[in-house]
mmCIF file of C-alpha atoms and ligand atoms in Angstrom:
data_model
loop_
_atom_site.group_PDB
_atom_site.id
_atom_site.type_symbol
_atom_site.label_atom_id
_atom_site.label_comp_id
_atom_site.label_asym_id
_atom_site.label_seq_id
_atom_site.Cartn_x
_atom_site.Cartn_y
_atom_site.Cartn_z
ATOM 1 C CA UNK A 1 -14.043 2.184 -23.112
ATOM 2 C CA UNK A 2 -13.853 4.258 -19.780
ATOM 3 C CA UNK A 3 -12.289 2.846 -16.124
ATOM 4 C CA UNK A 4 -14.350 4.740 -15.018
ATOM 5 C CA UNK A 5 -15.716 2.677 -11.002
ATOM 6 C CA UNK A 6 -17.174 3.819 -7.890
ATOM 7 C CA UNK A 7 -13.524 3.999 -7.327
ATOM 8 C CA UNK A 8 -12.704 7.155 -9.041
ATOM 9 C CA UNK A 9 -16.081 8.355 -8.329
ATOM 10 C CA UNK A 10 -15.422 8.417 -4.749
ATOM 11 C CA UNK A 11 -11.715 9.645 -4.582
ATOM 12 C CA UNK A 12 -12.131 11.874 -7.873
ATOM 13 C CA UNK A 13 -9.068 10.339 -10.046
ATOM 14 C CA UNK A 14 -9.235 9.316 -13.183
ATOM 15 C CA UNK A 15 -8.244 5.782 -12.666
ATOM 16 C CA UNK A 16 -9.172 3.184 -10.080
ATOM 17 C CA UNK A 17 -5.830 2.718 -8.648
ATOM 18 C CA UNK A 18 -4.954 3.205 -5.152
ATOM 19 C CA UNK A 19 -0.924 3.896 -4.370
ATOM 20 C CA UNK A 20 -1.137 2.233 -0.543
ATOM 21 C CA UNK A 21 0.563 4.012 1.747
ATOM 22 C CA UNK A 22 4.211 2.128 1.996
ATOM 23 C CA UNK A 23 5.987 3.187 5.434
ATOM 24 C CA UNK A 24 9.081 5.357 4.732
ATOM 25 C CA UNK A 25 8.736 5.980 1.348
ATOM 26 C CA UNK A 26 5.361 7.380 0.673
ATOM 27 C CA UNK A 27 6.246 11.117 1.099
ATOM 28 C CA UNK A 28 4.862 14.349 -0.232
ATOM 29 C CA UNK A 29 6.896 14.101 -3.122
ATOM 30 C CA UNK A 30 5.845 10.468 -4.490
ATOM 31 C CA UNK A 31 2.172 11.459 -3.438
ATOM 32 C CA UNK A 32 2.216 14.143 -5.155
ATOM 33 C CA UNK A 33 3.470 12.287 -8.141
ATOM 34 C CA UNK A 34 0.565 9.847 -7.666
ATOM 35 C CA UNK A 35 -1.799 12.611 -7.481
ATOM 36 C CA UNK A 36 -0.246 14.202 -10.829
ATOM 37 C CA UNK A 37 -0.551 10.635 -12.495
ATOM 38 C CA UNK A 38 -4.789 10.401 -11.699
ATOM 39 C CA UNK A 39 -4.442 7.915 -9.214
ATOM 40 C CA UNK A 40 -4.823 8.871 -5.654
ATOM 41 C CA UNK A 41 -1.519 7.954 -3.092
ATOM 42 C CA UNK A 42 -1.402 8.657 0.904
ATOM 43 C CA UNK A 43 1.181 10.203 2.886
ATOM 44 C CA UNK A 44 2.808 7.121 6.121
ATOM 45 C CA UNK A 45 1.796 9.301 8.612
ATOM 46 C CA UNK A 46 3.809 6.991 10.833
ATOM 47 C CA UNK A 47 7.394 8.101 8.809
ATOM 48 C CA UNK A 48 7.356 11.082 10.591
ATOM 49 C CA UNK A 49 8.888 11.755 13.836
ATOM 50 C CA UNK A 50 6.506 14.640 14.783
ATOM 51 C CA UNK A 51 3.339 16.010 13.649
ATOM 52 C CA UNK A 52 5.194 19.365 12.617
ATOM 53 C CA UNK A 53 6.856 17.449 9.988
ATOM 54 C CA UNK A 54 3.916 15.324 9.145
ATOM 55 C CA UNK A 55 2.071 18.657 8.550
ATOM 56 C CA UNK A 56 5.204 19.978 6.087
ATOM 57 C CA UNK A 57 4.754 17.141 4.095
ATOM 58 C CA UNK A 58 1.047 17.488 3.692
ATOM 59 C CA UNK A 59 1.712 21.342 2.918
ATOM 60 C CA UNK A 60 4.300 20.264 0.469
ATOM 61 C CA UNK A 61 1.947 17.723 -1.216
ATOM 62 C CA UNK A 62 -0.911 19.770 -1.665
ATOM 63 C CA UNK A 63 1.627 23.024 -3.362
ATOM 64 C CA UNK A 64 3.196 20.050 -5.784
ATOM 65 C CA UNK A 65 -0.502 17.887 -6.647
ATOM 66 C CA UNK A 66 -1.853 20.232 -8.811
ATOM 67 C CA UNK A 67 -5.220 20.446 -7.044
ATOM 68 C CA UNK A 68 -5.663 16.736 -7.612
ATOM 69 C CA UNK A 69 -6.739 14.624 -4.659
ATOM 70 C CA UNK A 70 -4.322 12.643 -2.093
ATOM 71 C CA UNK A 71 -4.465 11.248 1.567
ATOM 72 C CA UNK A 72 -2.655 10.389 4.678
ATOM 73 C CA UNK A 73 -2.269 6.712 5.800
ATOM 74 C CA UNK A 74 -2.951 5.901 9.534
ATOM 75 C CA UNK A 75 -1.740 2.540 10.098
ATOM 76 C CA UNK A 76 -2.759 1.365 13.689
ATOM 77 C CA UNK A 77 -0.455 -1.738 14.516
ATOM 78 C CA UNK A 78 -0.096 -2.323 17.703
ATOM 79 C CA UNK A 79 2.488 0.235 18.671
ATOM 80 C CA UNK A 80 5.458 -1.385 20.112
ATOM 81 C CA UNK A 81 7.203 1.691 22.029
ATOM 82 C CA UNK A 82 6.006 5.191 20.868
ATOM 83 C CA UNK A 83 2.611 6.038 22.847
ATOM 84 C CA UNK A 84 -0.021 6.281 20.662
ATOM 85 C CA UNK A 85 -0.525 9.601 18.660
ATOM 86 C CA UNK A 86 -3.627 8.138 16.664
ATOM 87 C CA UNK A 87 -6.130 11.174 17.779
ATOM 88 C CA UNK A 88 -3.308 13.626 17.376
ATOM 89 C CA UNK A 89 -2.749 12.699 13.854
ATOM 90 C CA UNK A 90 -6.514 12.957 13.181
ATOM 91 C CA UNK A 91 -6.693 16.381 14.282
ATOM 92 C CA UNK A 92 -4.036 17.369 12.510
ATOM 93 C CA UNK A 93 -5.245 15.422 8.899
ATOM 94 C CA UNK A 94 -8.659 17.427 9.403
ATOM 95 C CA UNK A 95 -7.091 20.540 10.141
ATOM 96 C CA UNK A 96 -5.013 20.625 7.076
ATOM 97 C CA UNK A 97 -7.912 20.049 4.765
ATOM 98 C CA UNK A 98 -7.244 16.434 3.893
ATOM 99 C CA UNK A 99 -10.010 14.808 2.269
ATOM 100 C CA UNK A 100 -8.764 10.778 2.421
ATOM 101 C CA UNK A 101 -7.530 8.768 4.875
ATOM 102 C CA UNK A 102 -6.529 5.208 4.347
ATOM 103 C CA UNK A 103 -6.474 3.120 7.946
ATOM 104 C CA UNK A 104 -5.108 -0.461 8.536
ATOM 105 C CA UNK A 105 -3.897 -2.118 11.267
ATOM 106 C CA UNK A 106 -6.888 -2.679 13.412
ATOM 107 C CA UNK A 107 -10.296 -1.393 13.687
ATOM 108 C CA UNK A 108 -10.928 2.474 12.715
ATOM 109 C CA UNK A 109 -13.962 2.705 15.188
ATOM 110 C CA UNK A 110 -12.376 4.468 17.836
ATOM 111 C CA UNK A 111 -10.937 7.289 15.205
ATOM 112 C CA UNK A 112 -14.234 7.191 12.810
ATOM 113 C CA UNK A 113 -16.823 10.183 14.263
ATOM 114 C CA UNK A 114 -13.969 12.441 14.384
ATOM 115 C CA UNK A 115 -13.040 11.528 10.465
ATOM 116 C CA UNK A 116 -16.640 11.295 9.319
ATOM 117 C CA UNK A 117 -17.057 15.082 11.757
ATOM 118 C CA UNK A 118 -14.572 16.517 9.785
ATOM 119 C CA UNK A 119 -16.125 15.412 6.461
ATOM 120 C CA UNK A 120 -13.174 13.119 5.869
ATOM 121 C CA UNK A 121 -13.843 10.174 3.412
ATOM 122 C CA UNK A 122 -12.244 6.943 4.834
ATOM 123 C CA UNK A 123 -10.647 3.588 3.132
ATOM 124 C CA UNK A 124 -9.881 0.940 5.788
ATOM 125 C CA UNK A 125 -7.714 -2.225 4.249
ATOM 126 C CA UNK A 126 -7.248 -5.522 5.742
ATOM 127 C CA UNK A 127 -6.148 -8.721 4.850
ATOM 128 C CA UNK A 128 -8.795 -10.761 5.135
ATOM 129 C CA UNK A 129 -13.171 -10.698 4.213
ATOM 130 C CA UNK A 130 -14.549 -10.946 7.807
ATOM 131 C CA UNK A 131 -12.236 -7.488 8.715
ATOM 132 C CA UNK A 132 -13.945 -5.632 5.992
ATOM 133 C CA UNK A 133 -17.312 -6.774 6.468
ATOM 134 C CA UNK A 134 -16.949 -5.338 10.352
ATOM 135 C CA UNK A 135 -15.745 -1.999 8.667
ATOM 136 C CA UNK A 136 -18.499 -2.330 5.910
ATOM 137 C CA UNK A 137 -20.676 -2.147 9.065
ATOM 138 C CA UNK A 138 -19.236 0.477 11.039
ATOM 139 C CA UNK A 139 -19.771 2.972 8.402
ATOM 140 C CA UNK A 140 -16.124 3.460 6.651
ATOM 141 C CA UNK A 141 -16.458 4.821 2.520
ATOM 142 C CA UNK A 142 -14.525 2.113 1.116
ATOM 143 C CA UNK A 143 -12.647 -1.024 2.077
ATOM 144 C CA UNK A 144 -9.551 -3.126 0.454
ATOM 145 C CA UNK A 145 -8.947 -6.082 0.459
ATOM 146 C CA UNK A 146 -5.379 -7.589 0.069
ATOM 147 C CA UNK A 147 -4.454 -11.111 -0.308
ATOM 148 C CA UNK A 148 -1.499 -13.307 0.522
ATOM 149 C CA UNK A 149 1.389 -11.906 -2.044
ATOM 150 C CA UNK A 150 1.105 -8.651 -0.986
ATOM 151 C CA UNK A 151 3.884 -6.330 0.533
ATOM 152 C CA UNK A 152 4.046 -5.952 4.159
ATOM 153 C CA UNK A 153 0.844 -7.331 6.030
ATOM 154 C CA UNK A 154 -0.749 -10.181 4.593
ATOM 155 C CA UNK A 155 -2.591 -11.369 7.810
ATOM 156 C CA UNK A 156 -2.440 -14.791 9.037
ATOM 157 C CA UNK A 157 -5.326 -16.764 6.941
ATOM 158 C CA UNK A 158 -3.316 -16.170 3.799
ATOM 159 C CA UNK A 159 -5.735 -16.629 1.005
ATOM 160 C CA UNK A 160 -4.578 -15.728 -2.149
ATOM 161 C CA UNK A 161 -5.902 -12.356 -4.034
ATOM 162 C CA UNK A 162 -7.840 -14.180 -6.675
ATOM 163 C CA UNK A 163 -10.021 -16.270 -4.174
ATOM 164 C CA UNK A 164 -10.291 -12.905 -1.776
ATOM 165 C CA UNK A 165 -11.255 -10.605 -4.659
ATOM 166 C CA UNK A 166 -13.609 -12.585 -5.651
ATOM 167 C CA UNK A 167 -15.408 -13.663 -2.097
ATOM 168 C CA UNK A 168 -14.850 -10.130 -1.123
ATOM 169 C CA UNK A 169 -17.063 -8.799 -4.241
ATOM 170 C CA UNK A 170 -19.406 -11.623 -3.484
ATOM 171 C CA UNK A 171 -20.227 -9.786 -0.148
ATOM 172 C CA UNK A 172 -18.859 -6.224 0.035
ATOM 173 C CA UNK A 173 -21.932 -3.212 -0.537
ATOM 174 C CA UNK A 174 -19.525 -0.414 -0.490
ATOM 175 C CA UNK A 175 -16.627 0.511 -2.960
ATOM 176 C CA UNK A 176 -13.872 -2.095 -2.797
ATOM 177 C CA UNK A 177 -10.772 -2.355 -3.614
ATOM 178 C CA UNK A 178 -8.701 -5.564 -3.937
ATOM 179 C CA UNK A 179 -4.945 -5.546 -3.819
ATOM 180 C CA UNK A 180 -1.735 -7.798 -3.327
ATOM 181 C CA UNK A 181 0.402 -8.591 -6.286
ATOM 182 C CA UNK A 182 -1.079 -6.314 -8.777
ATOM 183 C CA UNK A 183 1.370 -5.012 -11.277
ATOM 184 C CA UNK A 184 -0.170 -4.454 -14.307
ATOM 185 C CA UNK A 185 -3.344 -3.152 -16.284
ATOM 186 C CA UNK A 186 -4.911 -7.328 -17.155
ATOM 187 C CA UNK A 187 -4.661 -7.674 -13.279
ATOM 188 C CA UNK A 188 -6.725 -4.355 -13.090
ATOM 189 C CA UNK A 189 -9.283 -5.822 -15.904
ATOM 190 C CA UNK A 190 -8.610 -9.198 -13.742
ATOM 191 C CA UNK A 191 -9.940 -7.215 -10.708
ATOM 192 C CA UNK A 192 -12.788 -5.516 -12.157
ATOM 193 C CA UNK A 193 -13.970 -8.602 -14.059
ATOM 194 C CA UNK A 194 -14.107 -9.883 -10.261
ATOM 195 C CA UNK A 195 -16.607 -7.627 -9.079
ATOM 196 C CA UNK A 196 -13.892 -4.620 -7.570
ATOM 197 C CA UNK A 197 -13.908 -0.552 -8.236
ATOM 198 C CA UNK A 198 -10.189 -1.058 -8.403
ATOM 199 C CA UNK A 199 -6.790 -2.108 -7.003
ATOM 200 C CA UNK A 200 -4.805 -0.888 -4.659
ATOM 201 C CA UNK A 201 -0.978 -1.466 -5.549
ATOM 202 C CA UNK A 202 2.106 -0.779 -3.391
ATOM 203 C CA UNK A 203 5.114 -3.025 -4.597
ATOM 204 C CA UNK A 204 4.999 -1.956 -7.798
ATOM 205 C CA UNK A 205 5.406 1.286 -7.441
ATOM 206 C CA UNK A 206 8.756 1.008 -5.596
ATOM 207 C CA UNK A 207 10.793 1.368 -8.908
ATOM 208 C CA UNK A 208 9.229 4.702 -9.661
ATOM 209 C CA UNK A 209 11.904 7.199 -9.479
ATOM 210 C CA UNK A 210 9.651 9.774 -7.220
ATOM 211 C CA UNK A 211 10.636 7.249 -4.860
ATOM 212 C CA UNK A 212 13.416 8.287 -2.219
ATOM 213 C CA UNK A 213 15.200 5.231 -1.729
ATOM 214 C CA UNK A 214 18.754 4.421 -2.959
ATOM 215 C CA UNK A 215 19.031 3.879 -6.767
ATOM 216 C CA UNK A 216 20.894 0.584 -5.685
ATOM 217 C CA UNK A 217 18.074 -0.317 -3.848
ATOM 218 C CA UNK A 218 15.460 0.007 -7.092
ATOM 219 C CA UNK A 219 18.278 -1.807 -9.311
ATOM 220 C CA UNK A 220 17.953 -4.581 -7.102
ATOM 221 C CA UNK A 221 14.366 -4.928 -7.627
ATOM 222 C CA UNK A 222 14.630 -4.628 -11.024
ATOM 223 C CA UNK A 223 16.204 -8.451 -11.381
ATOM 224 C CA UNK A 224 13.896 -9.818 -9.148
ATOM 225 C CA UNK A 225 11.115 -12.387 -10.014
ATOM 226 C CA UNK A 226 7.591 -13.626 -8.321
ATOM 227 C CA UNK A 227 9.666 -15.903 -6.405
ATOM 228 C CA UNK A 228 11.942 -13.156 -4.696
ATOM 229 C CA UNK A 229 10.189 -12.603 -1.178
ATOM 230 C CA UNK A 230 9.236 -14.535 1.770
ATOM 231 C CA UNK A 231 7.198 -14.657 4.752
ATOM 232 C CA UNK A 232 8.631 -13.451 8.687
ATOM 233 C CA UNK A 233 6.927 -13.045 12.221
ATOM 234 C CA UNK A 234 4.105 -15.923 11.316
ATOM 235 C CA UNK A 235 5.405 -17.514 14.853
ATOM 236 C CA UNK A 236 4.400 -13.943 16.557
ATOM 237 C CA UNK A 237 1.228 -13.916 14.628
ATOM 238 C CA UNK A 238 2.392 -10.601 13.137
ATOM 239 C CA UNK A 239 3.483 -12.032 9.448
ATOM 240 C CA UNK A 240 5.328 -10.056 6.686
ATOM 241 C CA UNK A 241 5.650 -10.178 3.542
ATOM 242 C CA UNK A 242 9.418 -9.077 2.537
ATOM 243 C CA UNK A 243 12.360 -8.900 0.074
ATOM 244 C CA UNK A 244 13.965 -12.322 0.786
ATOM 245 C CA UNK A 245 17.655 -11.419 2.062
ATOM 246 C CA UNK A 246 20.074 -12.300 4.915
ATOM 247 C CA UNK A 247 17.751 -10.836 7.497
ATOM 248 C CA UNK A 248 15.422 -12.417 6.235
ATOM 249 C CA UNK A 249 16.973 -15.558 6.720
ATOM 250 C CA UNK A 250 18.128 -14.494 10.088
ATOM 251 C CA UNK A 251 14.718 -13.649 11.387
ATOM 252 C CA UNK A 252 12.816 -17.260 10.113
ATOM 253 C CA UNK A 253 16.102 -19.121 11.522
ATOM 254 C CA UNK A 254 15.696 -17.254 15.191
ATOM 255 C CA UNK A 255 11.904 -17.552 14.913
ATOM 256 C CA UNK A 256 12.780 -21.968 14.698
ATOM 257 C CA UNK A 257 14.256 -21.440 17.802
ATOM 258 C CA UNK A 258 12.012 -19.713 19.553
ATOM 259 C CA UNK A 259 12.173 -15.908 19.852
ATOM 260 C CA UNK A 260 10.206 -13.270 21.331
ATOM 261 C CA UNK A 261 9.830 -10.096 19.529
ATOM 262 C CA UNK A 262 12.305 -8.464 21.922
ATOM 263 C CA UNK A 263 14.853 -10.930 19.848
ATOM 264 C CA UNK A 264 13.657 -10.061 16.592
ATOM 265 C CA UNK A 265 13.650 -6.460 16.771
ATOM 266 C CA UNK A 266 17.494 -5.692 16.048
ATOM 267 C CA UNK A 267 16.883 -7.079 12.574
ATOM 268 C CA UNK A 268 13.426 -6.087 11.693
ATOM 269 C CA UNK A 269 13.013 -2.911 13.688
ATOM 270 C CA UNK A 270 11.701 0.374 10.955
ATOM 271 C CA UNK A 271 15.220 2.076 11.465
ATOM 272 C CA UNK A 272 17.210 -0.776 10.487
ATOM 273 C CA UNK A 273 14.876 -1.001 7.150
ATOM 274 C CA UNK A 274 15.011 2.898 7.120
ATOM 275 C CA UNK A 275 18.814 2.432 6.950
ATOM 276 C CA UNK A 276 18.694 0.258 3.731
ATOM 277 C CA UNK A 277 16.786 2.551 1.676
ATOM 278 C CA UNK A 278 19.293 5.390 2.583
ATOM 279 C CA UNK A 279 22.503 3.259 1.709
ATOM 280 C CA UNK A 280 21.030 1.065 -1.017
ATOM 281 C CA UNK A 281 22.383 -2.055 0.809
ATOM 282 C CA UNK A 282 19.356 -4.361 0.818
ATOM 283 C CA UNK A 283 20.452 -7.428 2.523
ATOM 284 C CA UNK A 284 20.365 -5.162 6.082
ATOM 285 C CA UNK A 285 16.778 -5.184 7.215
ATOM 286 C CA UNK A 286 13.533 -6.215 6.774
ATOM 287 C CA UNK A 287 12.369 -4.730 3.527
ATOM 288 C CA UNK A 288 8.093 -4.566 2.706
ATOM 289 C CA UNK A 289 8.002 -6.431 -0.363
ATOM 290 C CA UNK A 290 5.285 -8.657 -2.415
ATOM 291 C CA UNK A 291 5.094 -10.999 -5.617
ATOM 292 C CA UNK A 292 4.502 -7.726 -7.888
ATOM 293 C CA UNK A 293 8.009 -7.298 -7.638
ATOM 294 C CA UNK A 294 8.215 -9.116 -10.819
ATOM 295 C CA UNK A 295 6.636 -6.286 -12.491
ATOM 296 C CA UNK A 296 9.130 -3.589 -11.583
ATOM 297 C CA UNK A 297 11.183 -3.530 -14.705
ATOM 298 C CA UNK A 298 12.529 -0.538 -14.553
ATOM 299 C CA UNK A 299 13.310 3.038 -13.022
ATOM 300 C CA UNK A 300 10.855 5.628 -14.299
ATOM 301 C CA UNK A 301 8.753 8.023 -13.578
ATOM 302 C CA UNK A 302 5.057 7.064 -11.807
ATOM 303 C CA UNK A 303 3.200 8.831 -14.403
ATOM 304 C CA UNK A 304 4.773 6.596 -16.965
ATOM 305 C CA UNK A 305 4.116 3.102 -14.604
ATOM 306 C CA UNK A 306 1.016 4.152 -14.289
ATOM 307 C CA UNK A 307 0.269 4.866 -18.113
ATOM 308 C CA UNK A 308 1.357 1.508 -18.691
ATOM 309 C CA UNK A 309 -1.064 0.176 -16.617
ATOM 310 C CA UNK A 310 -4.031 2.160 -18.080
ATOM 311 C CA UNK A 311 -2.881 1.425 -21.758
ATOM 312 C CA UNK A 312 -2.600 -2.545 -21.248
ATOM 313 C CA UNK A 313 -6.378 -2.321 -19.131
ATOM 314 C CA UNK A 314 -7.759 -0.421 -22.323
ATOM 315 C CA UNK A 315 -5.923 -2.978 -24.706
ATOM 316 C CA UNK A 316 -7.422 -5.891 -22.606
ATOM 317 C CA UNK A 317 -10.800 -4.900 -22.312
ATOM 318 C CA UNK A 318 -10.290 -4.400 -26.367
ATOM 319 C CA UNK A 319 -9.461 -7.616 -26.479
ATOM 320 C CA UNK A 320 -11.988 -9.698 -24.564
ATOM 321 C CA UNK A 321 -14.611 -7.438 -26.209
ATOM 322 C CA UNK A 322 -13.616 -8.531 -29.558
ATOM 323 C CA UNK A 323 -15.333 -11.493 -30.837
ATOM 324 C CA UNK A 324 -13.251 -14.725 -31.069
ATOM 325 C CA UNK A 325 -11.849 -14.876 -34.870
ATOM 326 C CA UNK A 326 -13.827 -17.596 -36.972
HETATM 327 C C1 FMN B 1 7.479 -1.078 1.296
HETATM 328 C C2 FMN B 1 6.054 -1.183 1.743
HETATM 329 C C3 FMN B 1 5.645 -0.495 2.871
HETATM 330 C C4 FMN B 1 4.308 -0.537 3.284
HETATM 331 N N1 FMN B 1 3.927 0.186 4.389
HETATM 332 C C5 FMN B 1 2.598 0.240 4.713
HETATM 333 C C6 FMN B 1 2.150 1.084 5.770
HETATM 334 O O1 FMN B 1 2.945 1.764 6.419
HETATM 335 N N2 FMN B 1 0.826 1.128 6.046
HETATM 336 C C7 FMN B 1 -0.086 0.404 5.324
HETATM 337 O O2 FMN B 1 -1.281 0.491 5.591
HETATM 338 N N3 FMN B 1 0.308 -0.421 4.328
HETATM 339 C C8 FMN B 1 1.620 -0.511 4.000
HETATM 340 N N4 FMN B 1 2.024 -1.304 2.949
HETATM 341 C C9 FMN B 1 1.007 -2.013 2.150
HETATM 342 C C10 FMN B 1 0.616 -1.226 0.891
HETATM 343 O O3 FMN B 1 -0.034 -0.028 1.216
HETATM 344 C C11 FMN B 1 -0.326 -2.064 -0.004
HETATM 345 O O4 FMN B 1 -1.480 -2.441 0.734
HETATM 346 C C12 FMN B 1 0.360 -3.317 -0.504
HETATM 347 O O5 FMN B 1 1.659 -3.001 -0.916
HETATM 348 C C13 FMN B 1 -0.415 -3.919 -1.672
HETATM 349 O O6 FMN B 1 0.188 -5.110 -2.092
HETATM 350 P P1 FMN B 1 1.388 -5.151 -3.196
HETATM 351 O O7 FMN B 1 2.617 -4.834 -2.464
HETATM 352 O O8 FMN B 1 1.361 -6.554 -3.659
HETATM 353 O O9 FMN B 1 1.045 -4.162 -4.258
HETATM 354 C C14 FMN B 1 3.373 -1.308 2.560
HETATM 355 C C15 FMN B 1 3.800 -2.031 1.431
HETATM 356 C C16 FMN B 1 5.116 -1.976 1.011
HETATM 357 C C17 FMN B 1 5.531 -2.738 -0.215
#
């Protein structure tokens, strides 16, 4: 039996698992990691405050990967204050070498002769069918699709990852990859079965100890179930997916009343989060979280998350080849 997808084909890893880029904490060293473990990861471009230190990190992760393959996420949200350093971080990817670049956020077409010029294979992920079929069409690699439980941006339709994977296969030529609460090797089976090269998995990961953030922070994840997060912003159209704690709270109780993003920003603004993961306190900010959360029992190294997954896909795929017992 072989996982072997278009996936892995395309991004030259031996499984078809995508680490998504997760702001903050997807740095050189848990990319690295990724790339060590045969699945391929990609360096937040938008953690760093400079493009110097965006390129050390990149250096970094190509000394530490072992010659196996990694990226650099460009996420293209509207920017709320910085002026945006899109091209700049383009040039810089392609100047370094990078091979991958995983975009979200809004449409890659401004950004995609200059990727595709320098050779550079793109994945572009959004949260709903229609987004993908416009990137299908504009000539990206590969797209992803997540659904509603995922970590971070979910979009505002909402539909679930099941119903998505599966309309998404239905109508997606290129490599695809489906994502949003995937923890565990029978939701990779799950998402092959549904017509996907693979999943793309973010939450999860969060435990592994490659992972910067504050040991307290990854213990508090650990006694966390499916039920743990909860959705903010869906009044500004911008909705998140996060852990469900007293910002949280805050945020959905100011958003009844009313307020602009200029109110919300002192709770959910990327420094306050930023903050959390350095102290461990994890009831001060708005954390990227999704259902998978219930998979993260315990602290250990990627390599060993990720063998877990690949040994319970192999075991399933045993299984639902065997013939039923008489
Ligand atoms: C903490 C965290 C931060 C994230 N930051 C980003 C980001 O900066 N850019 C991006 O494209 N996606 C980001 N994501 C989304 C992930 O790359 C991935 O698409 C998502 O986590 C998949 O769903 P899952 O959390 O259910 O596995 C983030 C997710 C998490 C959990």
């Amino acid at each position: 039996v072989s996982l072997r997808t278009r996936a892995t084909d395309l991004f030259g890893t031996r499984l078809p698992i995508v680490a998504g880029g997760m702001q903050w904490l997807s740095d050189a060293a848990y990319v690295a990691a990724a790339a060590r473990a045969g699945i391929i990861g990609f360096i937040t471009a938008a953690s760093y405050p400079d493009l110097e230190a965006l390129r050390d990190a990149i250096r970094r992760c190509r000394d530490d990967a072992d010659g196996a393959p990694f990226g650099v996420n460009i996420s293209m949200l509207p920017k709320l204050t910085d002026a945006d350093r899109t091209a700049a971080v383009v040039d810089l990817v392609a100047a370094e070498g990078v091979r991958f670049v995983e975009t979200s956020g809004r449409s890659p077409e401004t950004h995609l002769p200059s990727l595709k010029a320098a050779g550079i294979k793109v994945l572009h992920k959004v949260p709903a069918v229609k987004y993908a079929l416009k990137a299908e069409a504009l000539g990206v690699d590969a797209v992803a699709v997540v659904g509603a439980e995922c970590g971070g941006h979910p979009g505002q339709e909402l539909v679930g990852t099941f119903v998505q994977a599966a309309t998404a296969a239905e109508r997606i030529r290129i490599p695809l990859l489906v994502g949003g609460g995937v923890g565990c090797g029978r939701q990779l089976v799950a998402a092959l079965a549904l017509g996907a090269d693979g999943v793309v998995v973010g939450t999860r990961f969060i435990v592994a100890s490659e992972i910067w953030a504050h040991e307290d922070y990854k213990r508090r994840l650990l006694g966390l179930d499916e039920t743990a997060t909860t959705l903010i912003m869906q009044s500004l159209r911008n909705t998140m997916r996060v852990l469900a704690n007293d910002t949280a709270a805050i945020v959905q109780a100011l958003e009844r009343q009313g307020a602009t993003l200029a109110d919300l920003m002192p709770h959910v603004a990327g420094s306050v989060g930023r903050r959390g993961y350095e102290t461990g306190d994890a009831d001060t900010g708005a954390f990227s979280l999704g259902q998978a959360v219930a998979f993260a029992d315990r602290i250990e190294p990627l390599a060993d998350i990720v063998r877990r997954f690949e040994d319970e896909a192999l075991a399933t795929l045993s299984r639902l080849g065997r013939p039923a017992p008489p």
